[in-house]
Tab-separated table of C-alpha atoms and ligand atoms in Angstrom:
chain	number	residue	atom	x	y	z
A	832	MET	CA	130.163	124.456	126.401
A	833	LEU	CA	126.816	123.938	124.681
A	834	LEU	CA	126.040	121.371	121.988
A	835	PRO	CA	126.719	122.749	118.524
A	836	LYS	CA	123.970	123.734	116.085
A	837	PRO	CA	122.982	120.764	113.911
A	838	ARG	CA	124.227	120.772	110.314
A	839	GLY	CA	121.698	118.265	108.964
A	840	THR	CA	119.346	115.411	109.784
A	841	MET	CA	121.903	113.200	111.531
A	842	SER	CA	123.278	115.844	113.862
A	843	ALA	CA	119.737	117.096	114.653
A	844	ALA	CA	118.658	113.592	115.702
A	845	VAL	CA	121.838	112.828	117.660
A	846	PHE	CA	121.886	116.155	119.536
A	847	GLU	CA	118.225	115.730	120.400
A	848	HIS	CA	119.067	112.278	121.734
A	849	LEU	CA	121.893	113.702	123.882
A	850	ARG	CA	119.454	116.125	125.490
A	851	SER	CA	117.311	113.112	126.571
A	852	PRO	CA	118.103	110.525	129.274
A	853	GLU	CA	120.476	107.694	128.359
A	854	PRO	CA	118.777	104.580	126.943
A	855	ALA	CA	119.167	101.211	128.648
A	856	PRO	CA	122.095	98.974	127.600
A	857	GLY	CA	121.353	97.025	124.420
A	858	GLU	CA	118.774	99.485	123.052
A	859	ARG	CA	119.200	100.663	119.444
A	860	TRP	CA	118.038	103.718	117.499
A	861	PRO	CA	114.375	103.349	116.554
A	862	THR	CA	115.507	104.537	113.097
A	863	SER	CA	119.229	104.993	112.597
A	864	PRO	CA	119.966	108.648	111.674
A	865	VAL	CA	121.200	109.275	108.131
A	866	ALA	CA	123.611	112.125	107.332
A	867	ASP	CA	122.807	114.733	104.683
A	868	SER	CA	126.445	115.665	104.081
A	869	THR	CA	130.027	115.157	105.282
A	870	ASP	CA	129.611	118.375	107.278
A	871	ASP	CA	126.619	116.803	109.059
A	872	GLU	CA	128.629	113.641	109.805
A	873	LEU	CA	131.627	115.601	111.065
A	874	ILE	CA	129.738	117.877	113.468
A	875	THR	CA	127.984	114.779	114.866
A	876	LEU	CA	131.283	112.932	115.328
A	877	TRP	CA	132.982	115.985	116.816
A	878	ALA	CA	130.238	116.272	119.427
A	879	LEU	CA	130.265	112.533	120.231
A	880	GLN	CA	134.020	112.584	120.724
A	881	GLU	CA	133.729	115.732	122.821
A	882	LEU	CA	131.666	113.726	125.345
A	883	SER	CA	134.998	112.056	126.242
A	884	TYR	CA	136.724	115.414	126.839
A	885	ARG	CA	134.885	117.980	128.906
A	886	GLY	CA	131.375	117.364	127.585
A	887	PHE	CA	128.456	119.768	127.196
A	888	GLU	CA	126.337	121.609	129.715
A	889	ASP	CA	123.074	120.871	127.867
A	890	THR	CA	123.152	117.075	127.627
A	891	ASP	CA	121.107	114.918	129.998
A	892	GLY	CA	123.900	113.016	131.779
A	893	ASP	CA	127.284	112.277	130.218
A	894	HIS	CA	126.096	109.519	127.797
A	895	LYS	CA	129.445	107.747	128.236
A	896	GLY	CA	127.952	104.263	128.218
A	897	ASP	CA	125.082	105.096	125.874
A	898	PRO	CA	124.727	102.253	123.354
A	899	PHE	CA	123.334	104.631	120.697
A	900	VAL	CA	126.308	106.944	121.087
A	901	LEU	CA	128.865	104.097	121.052
A	902	ALA	CA	127.416	102.554	117.922
A	903	GLU	CA	127.058	105.892	116.149
A	904	ARG	CA	130.561	106.993	116.999
A	905	HIS	CA	132.022	103.692	115.835
A	906	GLN	CA	130.266	103.996	112.486
A	907	LEU	CA	131.294	107.605	111.950
A	908	GLU	CA	134.896	106.953	112.952
A	909	SER	CA	135.070	104.007	110.529
A	910	ALA	CA	133.815	106.292	107.702
A	911	LEU	CA	136.318	108.971	108.654
A	912	GLU	CA	139.217	106.515	108.759
A	913	ALA	CA	138.255	105.046	105.397
A	914	ARG	CA	138.168	108.555	103.850
A	915	LEU	CA	141.582	109.474	105.348
A	916	ARG	CA	143.118	106.202	104.165
A	917	SER	CA	141.701	106.665	100.657
A	918	ARG	CA	143.854	109.811	100.333
A	919	TRP	CA	147.046	108.018	101.362
A	920	THR	CA	149.537	105.855	99.441
A	921	ASP	CA	152.160	103.789	101.309
A	922	VAL	CA	155.725	105.092	101.162
A	923	GLU	CA	158.779	103.069	100.175
A	924	LEU	CA	160.547	102.611	103.530
A	925	GLU	CA	164.232	103.529	103.880
A	926	ASP	CA	166.790	102.466	106.496
A	927	ASP	CA	166.995	105.636	108.526
A	928	PHE	CA	163.509	106.345	109.867
A	929	ALA	CA	164.224	109.808	111.357
A	930	GLU	CA	165.925	111.149	108.209
A	931	GLN	CA	163.207	109.784	105.966
A	932	PHE	CA	160.544	111.254	108.236
A	933	PHE	CA	162.040	114.779	108.239
A	934	ASP	CA	162.495	114.604	104.450
A	935	PHE	CA	158.880	113.435	104.052
A	936	VAL	CA	157.545	116.382	106.056
A	937	ALA	CA	159.813	118.874	104.278
A	938	ALA	CA	158.748	117.583	100.860
A	939	HIS	CA	155.061	118.148	101.561
A	940	ASP	CA	154.077	121.191	99.627
A	941	GLY	CA	150.739	122.757	100.578
A	942	PRO	CA	149.226	126.235	100.798
A	943	SER	CA	150.300	128.093	103.941
A	944	LEU	CA	148.009	130.138	106.115
A	945	ALA	CA	151.026	131.394	108.092
A	946	SER	CA	152.614	132.990	105.048
A	947	PHE	CA	149.228	134.591	104.121
A	948	ILE	CA	148.966	136.019	107.666
A	949	LEU	CA	152.543	137.243	107.391
A	950	ARG	CA	152.080	139.057	104.075
A	951	LYS	CA	148.488	139.734	103.102
A	952	ALA	CA	145.826	139.057	105.725
A	953	ASP	CA	143.801	141.843	107.323
A	954	ARG	CA	142.860	141.873	111.021
A	955	ASP	CA	139.456	140.253	110.502
A	956	GLN	CA	140.972	137.365	108.592
A	957	ALA	CA	143.607	136.835	111.295
A	958	LEU	CA	140.903	136.831	113.965
A	959	GLU	CA	138.805	134.430	111.929
A	960	LEU	CA	141.754	132.073	111.776
A	961	MET	CA	142.227	132.314	115.560
A	962	GLN	CA	138.577	131.339	115.989
A	963	ALA	CA	139.053	128.263	113.788
A	964	ARG	CA	142.305	127.332	115.514
A	965	SER	CA	140.652	127.675	118.932
A	966	ILE	CA	138.718	124.424	118.448
A	967	TYR	CA	142.002	122.551	118.814
A	968	GLN	CA	144.267	125.028	120.550
A	969	LEU	CA	142.031	125.554	123.603
A	970	LYS	CA	142.496	121.847	124.293
A	971	GLU	CA	145.969	121.665	122.839
A	972	ALA	CA	147.764	118.353	123.443
A	973	ASP	CA	144.662	116.633	124.851
A	974	PRO	CA	144.036	114.292	121.850
A	975	THR	CA	147.640	113.033	122.126
A	976	THR	CA	147.291	112.335	125.866
A	977	TRP	CA	144.961	109.417	125.003
A	978	VAL	CA	147.974	107.662	123.411
A	979	ILE	CA	150.052	107.502	126.616
A	980	PRO	CA	148.414	104.378	128.098
A	981	HIS	CA	148.748	102.672	124.694
A	982	LEU	CA	152.545	102.838	124.916
A	983	ALA	CA	155.332	101.369	127.012
A	984	GLY	CA	159.001	102.004	127.801
A	985	ARG	CA	161.054	104.709	126.104
A	986	ALA	CA	158.289	105.906	123.757
A	987	LYS	CA	155.944	106.430	126.700
A	988	ALA	CA	158.537	108.293	128.802
A	989	ALA	CA	159.460	110.552	125.871
A	990	LEU	CA	155.833	111.324	125.013
A	991	VAL	CA	155.105	112.248	128.634
A	992	GLU	CA	158.159	114.552	128.603
A	993	LEU	CA	156.800	116.313	125.507
A	994	GLN	CA	153.273	116.523	126.898
A	995	TYR	CA	154.563	117.915	130.210
A	996	ASP	CA	155.932	120.842	128.248
A	997	GLU	CA	152.665	121.321	126.310
A	998	TYR	CA	150.864	121.373	129.673
A	999	GLY	CA	153.085	124.107	131.054
A	1000	ALA	CA	155.544	122.036	133.115
A	1001	GLY	CA	153.498	122.529	136.284
A	1002	ASP	CA	152.513	126.169	135.669
A	1003	PRO	CA	148.833	126.468	134.616
A	1004	ASP	CA	149.442	129.877	133.006
A	1005	ALA	CA	152.140	128.327	130.783
A	1006	MET	CA	149.875	125.549	129.418
A	1007	HIS	CA	149.846	126.132	125.665
A	1008	SER	CA	146.045	126.042	125.690
A	1009	GLN	CA	146.035	128.761	128.359
A	1010	VAL	CA	148.591	130.893	126.515
A	1011	PHE	CA	146.316	130.707	123.455
A	1012	ALA	CA	143.260	131.577	125.577
A	1013	ALA	CA	145.077	134.652	126.957
A	1014	GLY	CA	145.893	135.697	123.384
A	1015	MET	CA	142.239	135.295	122.351
A	1016	GLU	CA	140.981	137.323	125.313
A	1017	ALA	CA	143.494	140.104	124.686
A	1018	SER	CA	142.280	140.134	121.067
A	1019	GLY	CA	138.659	140.566	122.105
A	1020	LEU	CA	137.663	136.970	121.273
A	1021	ASN	CA	135.713	134.529	123.444
A	1022	ALA	CA	138.122	131.945	124.900
A	1023	GLU	CA	135.526	129.493	126.138
A	1024	PRO	CA	136.331	126.075	124.576
A	1025	GLY	CA	134.134	125.312	121.587
A	1026	HIS	CA	132.590	128.803	121.477
A	1027	TYR	CA	133.249	129.140	117.731
A	1028	ILE	CA	132.296	125.599	116.750
A	1029	ASN	CA	129.242	126.736	114.725
A	1030	ASP	CA	131.414	128.974	112.549
A	1031	VAL	CA	134.114	126.509	111.506
A	1032	PRO	CA	134.117	124.689	108.164
A	1033	ALA	CA	134.113	120.898	107.654
A	1034	GLU	CA	137.892	120.976	107.073
A	1035	VAL	CA	138.509	122.162	110.644
A	1036	LEU	CA	136.126	119.521	112.001
A	1037	GLU	CA	137.968	116.871	110.013
A	1038	GLN	CA	141.285	117.956	111.522
A	1039	ASN	CA	139.886	117.760	115.044
A	1040	THR	CA	137.986	114.485	114.678
A	1041	ALA	CA	141.000	112.804	113.041
A	1042	MET	CA	143.239	113.706	115.999
A	1043	SER	CA	140.729	112.273	118.480
A	1044	LEU	CA	140.221	109.135	116.374
A	1045	PHE	CA	143.982	108.470	116.221
A	1046	GLY	CA	144.476	109.265	119.891
A	1047	MET	CA	141.675	107.144	121.300
A	1048	GLN	CA	142.145	103.903	119.367
A	1049	ARG	CA	145.005	101.641	120.450
A	1050	ARG	CA	145.330	100.147	116.973
A	1051	LEU	CA	145.958	103.651	115.569
A	1052	ALA	CA	148.767	104.577	118.014
A	1053	GLY	CA	151.261	104.718	115.123
A	1054	ALA	CA	149.067	107.175	113.219
A	1055	ALA	CA	148.627	109.285	116.366
A	1056	LEU	CA	152.388	109.474	116.959
A	1057	GLY	CA	153.051	110.180	113.265
A	1058	HIS	CA	150.445	112.946	113.387
A	1059	LEU	CA	152.134	114.441	116.451
A	1060	ALA	CA	155.580	114.260	114.884
A	1061	GLY	CA	154.294	115.685	111.604
A	1062	PHE	CA	152.663	118.552	113.505
A	1063	GLU	CA	155.765	119.379	115.550
A	1064	ALA	CA	158.088	119.079	112.552
A	1065	SER	CA	156.013	121.527	110.511
A	1066	SER	CA	155.364	124.106	113.219
A	1067	SER	CA	158.493	126.145	113.929
A	1068	LEU	CA	158.766	128.260	110.754
A	1069	PRO	CA	154.978	128.851	110.372
A	1070	SER	CA	154.907	129.901	114.031
A	1071	GLN	CA	157.592	132.454	113.290
A	1072	GLN	CA	155.550	133.747	110.321
A	1073	MET	CA	152.364	133.858	112.399
A	1074	ALA	CA	154.047	135.874	115.154
A	1075	ALA	CA	155.452	138.379	112.655
A	1076	GLY	CA	152.115	138.583	110.795
A	1077	LEU	CA	150.132	139.265	113.983
A	1078	ARG	CA	152.617	141.987	114.941
A	1079	ARG	CA	152.367	143.507	111.437
A	1080	LEU	CA	148.602	143.725	112.035
A	1081	GLU	CA	149.195	145.218	115.467
A	1082	LEU	CA	147.146	142.555	117.181
A	1083	PRO	CA	147.824	142.217	120.950
A	1084	ASP	CA	151.228	140.830	121.787
A	1085	GLU	CA	149.689	138.065	123.921
A	1086	MET	CA	148.550	136.334	120.720
A	1087	ALA	CA	151.940	136.662	119.029
A	1088	LYS	CA	153.573	135.296	122.199
A	1089	TYR	CA	151.736	131.999	121.757
A	1090	TYR	CA	153.485	131.649	118.405
A	1091	ASP	CA	156.852	132.896	119.784
A	1092	GLU	CA	156.641	130.060	122.305
A	1093	HIS	CA	156.156	127.528	119.504
A	1094	VAL	CA	159.149	128.705	117.444
A	1095	GLU	CA	161.507	127.537	120.203
A	1096	ALA	CA	159.443	124.773	121.765
A	1097	ASP	CA	158.603	122.966	118.555
A	1098	ALA	CA	162.190	123.010	117.327
A	1099	VAL	CA	162.863	120.839	120.420
A	1100	HIS	CA	159.580	118.932	120.204
A	1101	GLU	CA	160.152	117.819	116.607
A	1102	GLN	CA	163.395	116.101	117.609
A	1103	LEU	CA	161.768	114.546	120.633
A	1104	ALA	CA	158.667	113.425	118.712
A	1105	VAL	CA	160.560	111.920	115.763
A	1106	ARG	CA	163.780	110.576	117.318
A	1107	SER	CA	162.592	109.627	120.791
A	1108	VAL	CA	158.829	108.950	120.627
A	1109	CYS	CA	158.278	107.576	117.089
A	1110	ALA	CA	161.648	105.868	116.695
A	1111	ALA	CA	161.340	104.137	120.114
A	1112	PHE	CA	157.770	103.117	119.341
A	1113	LEU	CA	158.798	101.627	115.995
A	1114	GLY	CA	161.641	99.778	117.707
A	1115	ASP	CA	158.902	97.897	119.624
A	1116	GLU	CA	156.299	97.847	116.864
A	1117	PRO	CA	158.037	97.970	113.447
A	1118	HIS	CA	154.851	96.837	111.664
A	1119	ALA	CA	153.381	100.276	112.423
A	1120	THR	CA	155.895	102.235	110.286
A	1121	GLN	CA	153.442	102.915	107.441
A	1122	ASP	CA	150.882	104.110	109.984
A	1123	VAL	CA	153.369	106.616	111.380
A	1124	PHE	CA	153.815	108.072	107.871
A	1125	PHE	CA	150.037	107.877	107.310
A	1126	GLY	CA	149.483	109.925	110.502
A	1127	ALA	CA	152.040	112.534	109.423
A	1128	PHE	CA	150.554	112.689	105.938
A	1129	THR	CA	147.062	113.159	107.390
A	1130	CYS	CA	148.238	115.997	109.622
A	1131	LEU	CA	149.834	117.844	106.651
A	1132	ASP	CA	147.050	117.027	104.193
A	1133	LEU	CA	144.236	118.159	106.488
A	1134	GLU	CA	146.114	121.352	107.264
A	1135	ALA	CA	146.501	121.966	103.501
A	1136	ARG	CA	142.760	121.409	103.000
A	1137	THR	CA	141.937	123.887	105.784
A	1138	ALA	CA	144.404	126.402	104.366
A	1139	GLN	CA	142.872	126.050	100.885
A	1140	HIS	CA	139.391	126.614	102.303
A	1141	PHE	CA	140.329	129.907	103.946
A	1142	LEU	CA	142.541	131.145	101.110
A	1143	ASP	CA	139.789	130.463	98.538
A	1144	ARG	CA	137.237	132.301	100.626
A	1145	TRP	CA	139.470	135.281	101.427
A	1146	GLU	CA	140.686	135.622	97.861
A	1147	ALA	CA	137.075	135.461	96.607
A	1148	THR	CA	136.156	138.411	98.868
A	1149	ALA	CA	139.354	140.410	98.095
B	825	FE2	FE1	152.103	123.546	121.871
B	826	FE2	FE1	154.860	121.341	120.551
Protein backbone atom coordinates (compact mmCIF):
# COMPACT_ATOMS: atom_id res chain seq x y z
CA MET A 1 0.00 0.00 0.00
CA LEU A 2 1.17 3.54 -0.77
CA LEU A 3 0.68 6.59 1.45
CA PRO A 4 -2.60 8.34 0.68
CA LYS A 5 -2.81 11.65 -1.16
CA PRO A 6 -2.66 14.58 1.29
CA ARG A 7 -5.95 16.37 2.02
CA GLY A 8 -4.41 19.57 3.38
CA THR A 9 -1.36 21.18 4.98
CA MET A 10 -1.07 18.77 7.91
CA SER A 11 -1.26 15.56 5.90
CA ALA A 12 1.15 16.98 3.28
CA ALA A 13 3.73 17.74 5.98
CA VAL A 14 3.28 14.44 7.83
CA PHE A 15 3.42 12.27 4.70
CA GLU A 16 6.53 14.13 3.53
CA HIS A 17 8.04 13.42 6.95
CA LEU A 18 7.21 9.69 6.66
CA ARG A 19 9.09 9.54 3.37
CA SER A 20 12.21 10.85 5.18
CA PRO A 21 14.43 8.98 7.68
CA GLU A 22 13.21 8.77 11.28
CA PRO A 23 14.38 11.62 13.54
CA ALA A 24 16.40 10.93 16.67
CA PRO A 25 14.54 10.30 19.95
CA GLY A 26 13.48 13.54 21.64
CA GLU A 27 13.40 15.64 18.44
CA ARG A 28 10.26 17.70 17.77
CA TRP A 29 8.66 19.15 14.65
CA PRO A 30 10.51 22.29 13.56
CA THR A 31 7.02 23.79 13.17
CA SER A 32 4.09 21.65 14.28
CA PRO A 33 1.79 20.98 11.29
CA VAL A 34 -1.65 22.61 11.44
CA ALA A 35 -4.71 20.95 9.87
CA ASP A 36 -6.86 22.80 7.33
CA SER A 37 -9.95 20.64 7.98
CA THR A 38 -11.28 17.59 9.79
CA ASP A 39 -10.71 15.66 6.55
CA ASP A 40 -7.03 16.68 6.68
CA GLU A 41 -6.77 15.57 10.34
CA LEU A 42 -8.50 12.25 9.67
CA ILE A 43 -6.40 11.20 6.68
CA THR A 44 -3.28 12.05 8.71
CA LEU A 45 -4.46 10.01 11.68
CA TRP A 46 -5.57 7.12 9.48
CA ALA A 47 -2.09 6.92 7.95
CA LEU A 48 -0.32 7.22 11.33
CA GLN A 49 -2.44 4.39 12.75
CA GLU A 50 -1.85 2.32 9.63
CA LEU A 51 1.87 2.29 10.47
CA SER A 52 0.88 -0.11 13.29
CA TYR A 53 -0.94 -2.45 10.87
CA ARG A 54 0.81 -3.36 7.63
CA GLY A 55 2.39 0.02 6.89
CA PHE A 56 3.22 1.62 3.55
CA GLU A 57 5.72 0.73 0.84
CA ASP A 58 6.79 4.35 0.33
CA THR A 59 7.84 5.37 3.85
CA ASP A 60 11.50 5.48 4.84
CA GLY A 61 11.55 2.82 7.57
CA ASP A 62 8.53 1.95 9.71
CA HIS A 63 8.57 5.11 11.92
CA LYS A 64 7.30 3.02 14.85
CA GLY A 65 9.42 4.83 17.44
CA ASP A 66 9.39 8.19 15.67
CA PRO A 67 8.84 10.92 18.29
CA PHE A 68 7.12 13.18 15.72
CA VAL A 69 4.71 10.44 14.80
CA LEU A 70 3.95 9.46 18.40
CA ALA A 71 3.26 13.06 19.46
CA GLU A 72 1.17 13.81 16.38
CA ARG A 73 -0.87 10.64 16.71
CA HIS A 74 -1.53 11.31 20.38
CA GLN A 75 -2.77 14.81 19.62
CA LEU A 76 -5.01 13.68 16.76
CA GLU A 77 -6.46 10.78 18.75
CA SER A 78 -7.24 13.13 21.66
CA ALA A 79 -9.11 15.44 19.26
CA LEU A 80 -11.00 12.50 17.76
CA GLU A 81 -11.97 11.11 21.15
CA ALA A 82 -13.16 14.54 22.32
CA ARG A 83 -15.33 14.88 19.18
CA LEU A 84 -16.82 11.39 19.62
CA ARG A 85 -17.54 12.01 23.32
CA SER A 86 -19.18 15.36 22.54
CA ARG A 87 -21.85 13.47 20.55
CA TRP A 88 -22.60 11.08 23.40
CA THR A 89 -24.82 11.35 26.50
CA ASP A 90 -24.55 8.79 29.33
CA VAL A 91 -27.39 6.29 29.58
CA GLU A 92 -29.38 5.49 32.71
CA LEU A 93 -28.07 2.03 33.64
CA GLU A 94 -30.52 -0.82 34.24
CA ASP A 95 -30.04 -4.12 36.08
CA ASP A 96 -29.82 -6.49 33.14
CA PHE A 97 -26.88 -5.36 31.00
CA ALA A 98 -27.49 -7.70 28.03
CA GLU A 99 -31.20 -6.85 27.69
CA GLN A 100 -30.51 -3.14 27.99
CA PHE A 101 -27.73 -3.40 25.42
CA PHE A 102 -29.86 -5.20 22.82
CA ASP A 103 -32.68 -2.68 23.40
CA PHE A 104 -30.23 0.20 23.05
CA VAL A 105 -28.99 -1.07 19.68
CA ALA A 106 -32.51 -1.85 18.45
CA ALA A 107 -33.73 1.63 19.41
CA HIS A 108 -31.04 3.38 17.36
CA ASP A 109 -32.75 4.72 14.31
CA GLY A 110 -30.46 5.82 11.48
CA PRO A 111 -30.48 5.83 7.68
CA SER A 112 -29.64 2.42 6.22
CA LEU A 113 -27.35 1.83 3.27
CA ALA A 114 -28.36 -1.84 3.20
CA SER A 115 -32.02 -1.03 2.60
CA PHE A 116 -31.00 1.45 -0.16
CA ILE A 117 -28.87 -1.28 -1.80
CA LEU A 118 -31.79 -3.70 -1.47
CA ARG A 119 -34.37 -1.41 -3.09
CA LYS A 120 -32.93 1.45 -5.09
CA ALA A 121 -29.19 1.44 -5.72
CA ASP A 122 -27.70 0.95 -9.17
CA ARG A 123 -24.57 -1.12 -9.80
CA ASP A 124 -22.18 1.84 -9.69
CA GLN A 125 -23.52 2.90 -6.30
CA ALA A 126 -23.20 -0.63 -4.94
CA LEU A 127 -19.60 -0.82 -6.19
CA GLU A 128 -18.84 2.59 -4.71
CA LEU A 129 -20.06 1.34 -1.36
CA MET A 130 -17.87 -1.78 -1.64
CA GLN A 131 -14.87 0.50 -2.23
CA ALA A 132 -15.67 2.51 0.89
CA ARG A 133 -16.27 -0.63 2.95
CA SER A 134 -12.99 -2.12 1.75
CA ILE A 135 -10.99 0.24 3.97
CA TYR A 136 -12.23 -1.72 6.97
CA GLN A 137 -13.33 -5.03 5.52
CA LEU A 138 -9.97 -5.89 3.95
CA LYS A 139 -8.57 -5.85 7.48
CA GLU A 140 -11.76 -7.01 9.14
CA ALA A 141 -11.39 -7.83 12.84
CA ASP A 142 -7.84 -6.43 13.07
CA PRO A 143 -8.70 -3.31 15.14
CA THR A 144 -10.43 -5.54 17.73
CA THR A 145 -7.43 -7.86 17.99
CA TRP A 146 -5.53 -5.06 19.77
CA VAL A 147 -7.98 -5.44 22.68
CA ILE A 148 -7.09 -9.08 23.46
CA PRO A 149 -3.97 -8.36 25.56
CA HIS A 150 -5.94 -5.70 27.47
CA LEU A 151 -8.31 -8.37 28.83
CA ALA A 152 -8.19 -11.34 31.17
CA GLY A 153 -10.23 -14.44 32.00
CA ARG A 154 -13.63 -15.17 30.46
CA ALA A 155 -13.85 -11.96 28.42
CA LYS A 156 -10.49 -12.70 26.81
CA ALA A 157 -11.36 -16.33 26.01
CA ALA A 158 -14.72 -15.32 24.50
CA LEU A 159 -13.18 -12.54 22.40
CA VAL A 160 -10.56 -14.92 21.02
CA GLU A 161 -13.33 -17.40 20.16
CA LEU A 162 -15.15 -14.68 18.20
CA GLN A 163 -11.98 -13.46 16.49
CA TYR A 164 -11.01 -17.03 15.53
CA ASP A 165 -14.22 -17.18 13.54
CA GLU A 166 -13.59 -13.76 11.90
CA TYR A 167 -10.13 -15.05 10.92
CA GLY A 168 -11.54 -18.13 9.21
CA ALA A 169 -11.04 -20.73 11.98
CA GLY A 170 -7.71 -21.83 10.49
CA ASP A 171 -8.70 -21.59 6.82
CA PRO A 172 -7.14 -18.52 5.14
CA ASP A 173 -9.78 -18.53 2.38
CA ALA A 174 -12.52 -18.31 5.01
CA MET A 175 -11.08 -15.21 6.71
CA HIS A 176 -13.81 -12.61 6.42
CA SER A 177 -11.31 -10.12 4.98
CA GLN A 178 -10.37 -12.70 2.33
CA VAL A 179 -14.01 -13.52 1.51
CA PHE A 180 -14.56 -9.79 0.97
CA ALA A 181 -11.41 -9.55 -1.19
CA ALA A 182 -12.66 -12.44 -3.35
CA GLY A 183 -15.99 -10.62 -3.77
CA MET A 184 -14.20 -7.42 -4.80
CA GLU A 185 -12.04 -9.22 -7.35
CA ALA A 186 -15.02 -11.04 -8.83
CA SER A 187 -16.74 -7.63 -9.12
CA GLY A 188 -13.81 -6.15 -11.03
CA LEU A 189 -12.54 -4.07 -8.10
CA ASN A 190 -8.99 -3.80 -6.78
CA ALA A 191 -8.69 -5.82 -3.55
CA GLU A 192 -5.33 -4.45 -2.43
CA PRO A 193 -5.79 -3.04 1.11
CA GLY A 194 -6.16 0.73 1.13
CA HIS A 195 -6.39 0.98 -2.67
CA TYR A 196 -9.49 3.21 -2.49
CA ILE A 197 -8.37 5.36 0.44
CA ASN A 198 -8.16 8.52 -1.70
CA ASP A 199 -11.81 8.18 -2.73
CA VAL A 200 -13.45 7.76 0.68
CA PRO A 201 -15.14 10.62 2.55
CA ALA A 202 -14.22 11.86 6.04
CA GLU A 203 -17.09 9.84 7.53
CA VAL A 204 -15.42 6.57 6.47
CA LEU A 205 -12.08 7.75 7.83
CA GLU A 206 -13.73 8.61 11.13
CA GLN A 207 -15.24 5.10 11.36
CA ASN A 208 -11.85 3.51 10.76
CA THR A 209 -9.77 5.76 13.00
CA ALA A 210 -12.28 5.41 15.86
CA MET A 211 -12.00 1.60 15.75
CA SER A 212 -8.20 1.75 15.89
CA LEU A 213 -8.28 4.34 18.68
CA PHE A 214 -10.59 2.18 20.81
CA GLY A 215 -8.66 -0.98 20.06
CA MET A 216 -5.18 0.28 20.77
CA GLN A 217 -5.74 2.14 24.05
CA ARG A 218 -6.08 0.03 27.19
CA ARG A 219 -8.17 2.70 28.90
CA LEU A 220 -10.72 2.49 26.04
CA ALA A 221 -11.17 -1.31 26.18
CA GLY A 222 -14.81 -0.86 27.24
CA ALA A 223 -15.51 1.36 24.23
CA ALA A 224 -13.77 -1.14 21.92
CA LEU A 225 -15.88 -4.03 23.21
CA GLY A 226 -19.07 -1.96 23.08
CA HIS A 227 -18.22 -1.01 19.50
CA LEU A 228 -17.69 -4.66 18.62
CA ALA A 229 -20.96 -5.73 20.26
CA GLY A 230 -22.85 -2.84 18.65
CA PHE A 231 -21.43 -3.82 15.27
CA GLU A 232 -22.32 -7.51 15.63
CA ALA A 233 -25.79 -6.77 17.02
CA SER A 234 -26.64 -4.50 14.08
CA SER A 235 -25.23 -6.68 11.30
CA SER A 236 -27.46 -9.68 10.65
CA LEU A 237 -30.51 -8.03 9.04
CA PRO A 238 -28.52 -5.46 6.99
CA SER A 239 -26.30 -8.33 5.76
CA GLN A 240 -29.42 -10.11 4.54
CA GLN A 241 -30.55 -6.94 2.75
CA MET A 242 -27.10 -6.41 1.23
CA ALA A 243 -26.96 -9.97 -0.12
CA ALA A 244 -30.44 -9.65 -1.66
CA GLY A 245 -29.63 -6.20 -3.09
CA LEU A 246 -26.38 -7.37 -4.70
CA ARG A 247 -28.24 -10.31 -6.26
CA ARG A 248 -30.98 -7.96 -7.52
CA LEU A 249 -28.21 -5.99 -9.26
CA GLU A 250 -26.74 -9.24 -10.62
CA LEU A 251 -23.35 -8.53 -9.13
CA PRO A 252 -21.11 -11.63 -8.79
CA ASP A 253 -22.26 -14.11 -6.20
CA GLU A 254 -18.88 -14.01 -4.43
CA MET A 255 -19.76 -10.55 -3.09
CA ALA A 256 -23.22 -11.60 -1.93
CA LYS A 257 -21.65 -14.62 -0.22
CA TYR A 258 -19.66 -12.36 2.08
CA TYR A 259 -22.97 -10.97 3.32
CA ASP A 260 -24.63 -14.44 3.45
CA GLU A 261 -21.83 -15.48 5.79
CA HIS A 262 -22.60 -12.54 8.09
CA VAL A 263 -26.33 -13.26 8.34
CA GLU A 264 -25.58 -16.50 10.18
CA ALA A 265 -22.24 -15.67 11.78
CA ASP A 266 -23.30 -12.36 13.31
CA ALA A 267 -26.48 -13.81 14.77
CA VAL A 268 -24.07 -15.98 16.82
CA HIS A 269 -21.45 -13.26 17.28
CA GLU A 270 -23.92 -10.76 18.75
CA GLN A 271 -24.76 -13.19 21.54
CA LEU A 272 -21.10 -13.97 22.12
CA ALA A 273 -20.05 -10.30 22.02
CA VAL A 274 -22.80 -9.04 24.35
CA ARG A 275 -23.37 -11.93 26.76
CA SER A 276 -19.89 -13.45 26.93
CA VAL A 277 -17.36 -10.74 26.04
CA CYS A 278 -18.96 -7.51 27.32
CA ALA A 279 -20.85 -9.00 30.26
CA ALA A 280 -17.73 -10.87 31.49
CA PHE A 281 -15.59 -7.76 31.04
CA LEU A 282 -18.07 -5.66 33.03
CA GLY A 283 -18.12 -8.30 35.75
CA ASP A 284 -14.41 -7.49 36.24
CA GLU A 285 -14.59 -3.78 35.41
CA PRO A 286 -18.10 -2.46 36.22
CA HIS A 287 -16.88 1.16 36.10
CA ALA A 288 -16.55 0.76 32.30
CA THR A 289 -20.29 0.22 31.67
CA GLN A 290 -20.89 3.71 30.25
CA ASP A 291 -17.89 3.25 27.97
CA VAL A 292 -19.37 0.03 26.58
CA PHE A 293 -22.54 1.95 25.66
CA PHE A 294 -20.43 4.86 24.37
CA GLY A 295 -18.57 2.42 22.06
CA ALA A 296 -21.83 0.94 20.76
CA PHE A 297 -23.31 4.41 20.24
CA THR A 298 -20.20 5.51 18.33
CA CYS A 299 -20.40 2.46 16.07
CA LEU A 300 -24.06 3.14 15.22
CA ASP A 301 -23.68 6.92 15.01
CA LEU A 302 -20.65 6.81 12.70
CA GLU A 303 -22.41 4.29 10.46
CA ALA A 304 -25.44 6.62 10.32
CA ARG A 305 -23.19 9.53 9.33
CA THR A 306 -21.56 7.46 6.59
CA ALA A 307 -24.97 6.32 5.36
CA GLN A 308 -26.24 9.92 5.29
CA HIS A 309 -23.21 11.01 3.29
CA PHE A 310 -23.79 8.44 0.55
CA LEU A 311 -27.57 8.79 0.49
CA ASP A 312 -27.33 12.59 0.17
CA ARG A 313 -24.86 12.28 -2.68
CA TRP A 314 -26.75 9.58 -4.54
CA GLU A 315 -30.08 11.29 -4.13
CA ALA A 316 -28.56 14.57 -5.36
CA THR A 317 -27.41 12.84 -8.56
CA ALA A 318 -30.67 10.87 -9.06
FE1 LIG B 1 -17.02 -10.71 9.93
FE1 LIG C 1 -18.97 -11.01 13.15
